[in-house]
PDB file of C-alpha atoms and ligand atoms in Angstrom:
ATOM      1  CA  UNK A 557      12.814 -17.016  81.300  1.00 95.00           C
ATOM      2  CA  UNK A 558      11.572 -16.098  78.394  1.00 97.00           C
ATOM      3  CA  UNK A 559       8.694 -13.820  77.312  1.00 98.00           C
ATOM      4  CA  UNK A 560       5.365 -15.689  76.157  1.00 98.00           C
ATOM      5  CA  UNK A 561       3.988 -14.424  72.678  1.00 98.00           C
ATOM      6  CA  UNK A 562       0.785 -14.518  72.002  1.00 98.00           C
ATOM      7  CA  UNK A 563      -0.120 -13.785  67.731  1.00 98.00           C
ATOM      8  CA  UNK A 564      -2.872 -14.426  65.176  1.00 98.00           C
ATOM      9  CA  UNK A 565      -5.370 -12.637  63.827  1.00 98.00           C
ATOM     10  CA  UNK A 566      -7.816 -10.205  65.140  1.00 97.00           C
ATOM     11  CA  UNK A 567     -10.551 -11.941  67.288  1.00 97.00           C
ATOM     12  CA  UNK A 568      -8.593 -14.733  67.975  1.00 98.00           C
ATOM     13  CA  UNK A 569      -8.519 -14.353  71.837  1.00 97.00           C
ATOM     14  CA  UNK A 570      -4.857 -12.854  72.264  1.00 98.00           C
ATOM     15  CA  UNK A 571      -5.998 -10.725  74.963  1.00 97.00           C
ATOM     16  CA  UNK A 572      -8.750 -12.477  76.907  1.00 97.00           C
ATOM     17  CA  UNK A 573      -6.239 -15.656  76.764  1.00 98.00           C
ATOM     18  CA  UNK A 574      -3.042 -13.760  77.312  1.00 98.00           C
ATOM     19  CA  UNK A 575      -4.818 -11.808  81.045  1.00 98.00           C
ATOM     20  CA  UNK A 576      -5.618 -15.318  82.032  1.00 98.00           C
ATOM     21  CA  UNK A 577      -2.889 -17.183  81.400  1.00 98.00           C
ATOM     22  CA  UNK A 578      -0.629 -14.966  82.729  1.00 98.00           C
ATOM     23  CA  UNK A 579      -3.105 -14.633  85.997  1.00 98.00           C
ATOM     24  CA  UNK A 580      -1.987 -18.328  85.784  1.00 98.00           C
ATOM     25  CA  UNK A 581       1.950 -18.522  86.027  1.00 98.00           C
ATOM     26  CA  UNK A 582       2.123 -15.082  88.142  1.00 98.00           C
ATOM     27  CA  UNK A 583       3.014 -12.900  85.093  1.00 98.00           C
ATOM     28  CA  UNK A 584       2.814  -9.510  84.304  1.00 98.00           C
ATOM     29  CA  UNK A 585       0.674  -9.714  81.600  1.00 98.00           C
ATOM     30  CA  UNK A 586       1.538  -6.365  78.262  1.00 98.00           C
ATOM     31  CA  UNK A 587      -1.500  -6.103  75.100  1.00 98.00           C
ATOM     32  CA  UNK A 588       0.469  -3.838  72.853  1.00 98.00           C
ATOM     33  CA  UNK A 589      -2.433  -2.061  71.720  1.00 98.00           C
ATOM     34  CA  UNK A 590      -2.969  -0.760  74.947  1.00 98.00           C
ATOM     35  CA  UNK A 591       0.512  -0.261  75.799  1.00 98.00           C
ATOM     36  CA  UNK A 592       0.514   1.908  72.741  1.00 98.00           C
ATOM     37  CA  UNK A 593      -2.512   3.924  73.811  1.00 98.00           C
ATOM     38  CA  UNK A 594      -1.475   4.336  77.348  1.00 98.00           C
ATOM     39  CA  UNK A 595       2.236   5.382  75.455  1.00 98.00           C
ATOM     40  CA  UNK A 596       0.806   7.992  73.506  1.00 98.00           C
ATOM     41  CA  UNK A 597      -2.808   9.071  74.489  1.00 98.00           C
ATOM     42  CA  UNK A 598      -4.645   7.776  71.333  1.00 97.00           C
ATOM     43  CA  UNK A 599      -6.754   5.248  70.998  1.00 97.00           C
ATOM     44  CA  UNK A 600      -5.857   2.378  68.073  1.00 97.00           C
ATOM     45  CA  UNK A 601      -8.430   3.823  66.035  1.00 96.00           C
ATOM     46  CA  UNK A 602      -8.244   7.328  66.842  1.00 96.00           C
ATOM     47  CA  UNK A 603      -4.295   6.581  65.602  1.00 97.00           C
ATOM     48  CA  UNK A 604      -5.145   5.150  62.171  1.00 97.00           C
ATOM     49  CA  UNK A 605      -7.460   7.617  61.260  1.00 96.00           C
ATOM     50  CA  UNK A 606      -5.749  11.040  62.321  1.00 97.00           C
ATOM     51  CA  UNK A 607      -2.247   9.461  61.953  1.00 97.00           C
ATOM     52  CA  UNK A 608      -2.298   6.704  59.539  1.00 97.00           C
ATOM     53  CA  UNK A 609      -1.197   2.747  59.686  1.00 97.00           C
ATOM     54  CA  UNK A 610       2.059   3.974  59.056  1.00 98.00           C
ATOM     55  CA  UNK A 611       2.638   5.638  62.339  1.00 98.00           C
ATOM     56  CA  UNK A 612       0.891   2.769  64.223  1.00 98.00           C
ATOM     57  CA  UNK A 613       3.234   0.288  62.774  1.00 98.00           C
ATOM     58  CA  UNK A 614       6.701   2.468  63.591  1.00 98.00           C
ATOM     59  CA  UNK A 615       4.273   3.151  67.499  1.00 98.00           C
ATOM     60  CA  UNK A 616       4.759  -1.491  66.977  1.00 98.00           C
ATOM     61  CA  UNK A 617       7.757  -1.550  66.568  1.00 98.00           C
ATOM     62  CA  UNK A 618       8.816   0.796  69.229  1.00 98.00           C
ATOM     63  CA  UNK A 619       7.602  -1.101  72.034  1.00 98.00           C
ATOM     64  CA  UNK A 620       8.362  -4.452  70.168  1.00 98.00           C
ATOM     65  CA  UNK A 621      11.970  -2.775  71.010  1.00 98.00           C
ATOM     66  CA  UNK A 622      11.030  -2.607  74.525  1.00 98.00           C
ATOM     67  CA  UNK A 623       9.561  -5.668  75.549  1.00 98.00           C
ATOM     68  CA  UNK A 624      12.083  -7.625  73.785  1.00 96.00           C
ATOM     69  CA  UNK A 625      14.995  -6.465  76.391  1.00 96.00           C
ATOM     70  CA  UNK A 626      12.371  -7.513  79.065  1.00 97.00           C
ATOM     71  CA  UNK A 627      11.488 -11.574  80.342  1.00 96.00           C
ATOM     72  CA  UNK A 628       9.081 -13.761  82.121  1.00 97.00           C
ATOM     73  CA  UNK A 629       6.238 -11.252  80.183  1.00 98.00           C
ATOM     74  CA  UNK A 630       3.067 -12.794  78.996  1.00 98.00           C
ATOM     75  CA  UNK A 631       2.295 -10.610  75.597  1.00 98.00           C
ATOM     76  CA  UNK A 632      -1.004 -10.351  73.459  1.00 98.00           C
ATOM     77  CA  UNK A 633       0.762  -8.567  70.343  1.00 98.00           C
ATOM     78  CA  UNK A 634      -1.959  -6.976  67.893  1.00 98.00           C
ATOM     79  CA  UNK A 635      -2.578  -9.056  64.752  1.00 98.00           C
ATOM     80  CA  UNK A 636      -0.459  -7.037  62.579  1.00 98.00           C
ATOM     81  CA  UNK A 637       2.532  -7.768  64.840  1.00 98.00           C
ATOM     82  CA  UNK A 638       4.485 -10.212  63.346  1.00 97.00           C
ATOM     83  CA  UNK A 639       3.936  -8.404  59.076  1.00 98.00           C
ATOM     84  CA  UNK A 640       7.111  -6.850  60.278  1.00 98.00           C
ATOM     85  CA  UNK A 641       9.940  -9.555  60.482  1.00 98.00           C
ATOM     86  CA  UNK A 642      12.525  -6.897  62.301  1.00 98.00           C
ATOM     87  CA  UNK A 643       9.048  -7.781  64.913  1.00 98.00           C
ATOM     88  CA  UNK A 644       9.166 -11.259  64.785  1.00 98.00           C
ATOM     89  CA  UNK A 645      13.482 -11.315  64.784  1.00 98.00           C
ATOM     90  CA  UNK A 646      13.497  -9.203  68.308  1.00 98.00           C
ATOM     91  CA  UNK A 647      10.520 -10.795  69.832  1.00 98.00           C
ATOM     92  CA  UNK A 648      12.167 -14.204  69.214  1.00 97.00           C
ATOM     93  CA  UNK A 649      15.317 -13.239  70.861  1.00 96.00           C
ATOM     94  CA  UNK A 650      13.521 -13.518  74.052  1.00 94.00           C
ATOM     95  CA  UNK A 651      10.356 -15.005  73.385  1.00 98.00           C
ATOM     96  CA  UNK A 652       9.068 -18.021  72.542  1.00 98.00           C
ATOM     97  CA  UNK A 653       5.386 -17.103  69.916  1.00 98.00           C
ATOM     98  CA  UNK A 654       2.129 -19.010  70.066  1.00 98.00           C
ATOM     99  CA  UNK A 655      -0.732 -18.716  67.651  1.00 98.00           C
ATOM    100  CA  UNK A 656      -3.951 -18.641  68.289  1.00 98.00           C
ATOM    101  CA  UNK A 657      -6.728 -19.271  65.605  1.00 98.00           C
ATOM    102  CA  UNK A 658     -10.173 -19.674  64.809  1.00 97.00           C
ATOM    103  CA  UNK A 659     -12.267 -20.305  61.064  1.00 97.00           C
ATOM    104  CA  UNK A 660     -13.315 -17.454  59.396  1.00 97.00           C
ATOM    105  CA  UNK A 661     -17.085 -17.376  60.421  1.00 97.00           C
ATOM    106  CA  UNK A 662     -15.733 -17.464  64.193  1.00 98.00           C
ATOM    107  CA  UNK A 663     -13.808 -14.645  64.059  1.00 98.00           C
ATOM    108  CA  UNK A 664     -16.616 -12.467  62.459  1.00 97.00           C
ATOM    109  CA  UNK A 665     -19.438 -13.259  65.240  1.00 96.00           C
ATOM    110  CA  UNK A 666     -16.119 -11.767  68.037  1.00 96.00           C
ATOM    111  CA  UNK A 667     -15.265  -8.994  66.314  1.00 96.00           C
ATOM    112  CA  UNK A 668     -19.192  -8.166  64.731  1.00 94.00           C
ATOM    113  CA  UNK A 669     -20.121  -5.583  67.383  1.00 88.00           C
ATOM    114  CA  UNK A 670     -16.776  -3.867  68.540  1.00 85.00           C
ATOM    115  CA  UNK A 671     -16.581  -1.547  65.664  1.00 81.00           C
ATOM    116  CA  UNK A 672     -13.077  -0.889  67.178  1.00 87.00           C
ATOM    117  CA  UNK A 673     -10.606  -2.772  64.604  1.00 94.00           C
ATOM    118  CA  UNK A 674     -10.042   0.118  61.640  1.00 95.00           C
ATOM    119  CA  UNK A 675      -8.814  -1.935  59.179  1.00 96.00           C
ATOM    120  CA  UNK A 676     -12.097  -3.971  59.097  1.00 95.00           C
ATOM    121  CA  UNK A 677     -14.173  -0.948  59.122  1.00 92.00           C
ATOM    122  CA  UNK A 678     -13.969  -1.207  55.035  1.00 87.00           C
ATOM    123  CA  UNK A 679     -16.675  -2.944  52.825  1.00 90.00           C
ATOM    124  CA  UNK A 680     -18.025  -5.887  53.776  1.00 94.00           C
ATOM    125  CA  UNK A 681     -17.130  -7.473  56.833  1.00 96.00           C
ATOM    126  CA  UNK A 682     -16.853 -11.226  55.884  1.00 97.00           C
ATOM    127  CA  UNK A 683     -15.457 -10.346  52.979  1.00 96.00           C
ATOM    128  CA  UNK A 684     -13.117  -8.396  54.561  1.00 96.00           C
ATOM    129  CA  UNK A 685     -11.640 -11.384  57.304  1.00 97.00           C
ATOM    130  CA  UNK A 686     -10.953 -13.560  54.089  1.00 97.00           C
ATOM    131  CA  UNK A 687      -8.952 -10.920  52.382  1.00 96.00           C
ATOM    132  CA  UNK A 688      -6.730  -9.995  54.836  1.00 97.00           C
ATOM    133  CA  UNK A 689      -6.497 -14.131  55.775  1.00 97.00           C
ATOM    134  CA  UNK A 690      -5.604 -14.607  52.281  1.00 96.00           C
ATOM    135  CA  UNK A 691      -3.211 -12.292  52.259  1.00 96.00           C
ATOM    136  CA  UNK A 692      -1.909 -13.039  55.754  1.00 96.00           C
ATOM    137  CA  UNK A 693      -1.181 -16.497  55.080  1.00 90.00           C
ATOM    138  CA  UNK A 694       1.899 -17.685  56.659  1.00 93.00           C
ATOM    139  CA  UNK A 695       2.607 -15.269  58.876  1.00 96.00           C
ATOM    140  CA  UNK A 696       1.360 -16.933  62.442  1.00 98.00           C
ATOM    141  CA  UNK A 697       2.959 -20.021  61.284  1.00 97.00           C
ATOM    142  CA  UNK A 698       5.923 -18.976  62.983  1.00 97.00           C
ATOM    143  CA  UNK A 699       4.785 -19.946  66.236  1.00 98.00           C
ATOM    144  CA  UNK A 700       6.213 -22.687  67.638  1.00 98.00           C
ATOM    145  CA  UNK A 701       2.686 -24.433  69.184  1.00 98.00           C
ATOM    146  CA  UNK A 702      -1.241 -23.313  67.307  1.00 98.00           C
ATOM    147  CA  UNK A 703      -4.336 -23.238  69.076  1.00 98.00           C
ATOM    148  CA  UNK A 704      -7.703 -22.951  67.435  1.00 98.00           C
ATOM    149  CA  UNK A 705      -9.718 -21.592  69.855  1.00 98.00           C
ATOM    150  CA  UNK A 706     -13.080 -21.968  68.153  1.00 97.00           C
ATOM    151  CA  UNK A 707     -12.732 -25.729  68.993  1.00 96.00           C
ATOM    152  CA  UNK A 708     -11.873 -25.253  72.788  1.00 96.00           C
ATOM    153  CA  UNK A 709     -13.344 -23.253  75.640  1.00 96.00           C
ATOM    154  CA  UNK A 710     -11.141 -20.408  77.304  1.00 96.00           C
ATOM    155  CA  UNK A 711      -9.745 -22.617  79.607  1.00 96.00           C
ATOM    156  CA  UNK A 712      -8.838 -25.566  77.692  1.00 98.00           C
ATOM    157  CA  UNK A 713      -6.729 -23.341  75.727  1.00 98.00           C
ATOM    158  CA  UNK A 714      -4.966 -21.719  78.515  1.00 98.00           C
ATOM    159  CA  UNK A 715      -4.659 -25.817  79.653  1.00 98.00           C
ATOM    160  CA  UNK A 716      -3.188 -26.525  75.916  1.00 98.00           C
ATOM    161  CA  UNK A 717      -0.606 -24.148  76.017  1.00 98.00           C
ATOM    162  CA  UNK A 718       0.814 -24.460  79.920  1.00 98.00           C
ATOM    163  CA  UNK A 719       1.142 -28.081  78.997  1.00 98.00           C
ATOM    164  CA  UNK A 720       3.280 -27.389  75.664  1.00 98.00           C
ATOM    165  CA  UNK A 721       4.950 -24.923  77.538  1.00 98.00           C
ATOM    166  CA  UNK A 722       6.228 -26.942  80.865  1.00 98.00           C
ATOM    167  CA  UNK A 723       6.921 -29.941  78.361  1.00 98.00           C
ATOM    168  CA  UNK A 724       9.444 -28.051  76.286  1.00 97.00           C
ATOM    169  CA  UNK A 725      10.985 -26.175  80.050  1.00 97.00           C
ATOM    170  CA  UNK A 726       9.409 -22.806  79.292  1.00 97.00           C
ATOM    171  CA  UNK A 727       8.000 -22.311  82.221  1.00 95.00           C
TER     172      UNK A 727
HETATM  173  C1  LIG B1212      -4.426  -5.055  63.659  1.00 65.51           C
HETATM  174  C2  LIG B1212      -5.303  -5.825  65.062  1.00 65.51           C
HETATM  175  C3  LIG B1212      -5.507  -5.058  66.083  1.00 65.51           C
HETATM  176  C4  LIG B1212      -5.280  -3.889  66.427  1.00 65.51           C
HETATM  177  C5  LIG B1212      -4.503  -3.220  64.704  1.00 65.51           C
HETATM  178  C6  LIG B1212      -4.385  -3.657  63.940  1.00 65.51           C
HETATM  179  C7  LIG B1212      -3.850  -5.633  62.674  1.00 65.51           C
HETATM  180  O1  LIG B1212      -5.191  -6.029  67.319  1.00 65.51           O
HETATM  181  O2  LIG B1212      -3.041  -3.853  66.322  1.00 65.51           O
HETATM  182  O3  LIG B1212      -6.045  -2.482  64.843  1.00 65.51           O
HETATM  183  O4  LIG B1212      -3.335  -5.255  61.880  1.00 65.51           O
HETATM  184  O5  LIG B1212      -4.680  -7.340  62.625  1.00 65.51           O
HETATM  185  P1  LIG B1212      -5.997  -7.109  67.695  1.00 65.51           P
HETATM  186  O6  LIG B1212      -5.440  -8.485  66.695  1.00 65.51           O
HETATM  187  O7  LIG B1212      -5.863  -7.003  68.992  1.00 65.51           O
HETATM  188  O8  LIG B1212      -7.594  -6.737  67.365  1.00 65.51           O
END
């Protein structure tokens, strides 16, 4: 069966939802940020600070090459993963993209206490979220199905995704 690949901006709930979805479907769950941290032995924040964003993006691309060869996974991606067209091409070969969205205010409330996202540390947080969302406008539209995680709870979001996947015979 194809991999289920969750994409979307930071704070849209990819990790929590992915974990639940995987549990419901009895599939293995992979969070790309966690996997990169395991492979490199460094936190994402440390990679950004010490080695730079370019290095982090190379780690993402290497990981995608590996994951795209596997099957039956639920994969939660880092918010910038789909900005690289090659990542999208590889993951699409053997996967279905599901996008998670949320309004800027919802994202703000979800990420404000966690100081773990390097791209959100510069300047005013609300402003930064708005700017990045604008910069990435369209990047998440590649998905076959989109869920607004600000409009329902986690369980309902999982149900919507499962309904979509089974209607399309992905599961
Ligand atoms: C990033 C999102 C983060 C992480 C890194 C860069 C991005 O993942 O990969 O900080 O460019 O949007 P989450 O979307 O899981 O926060």
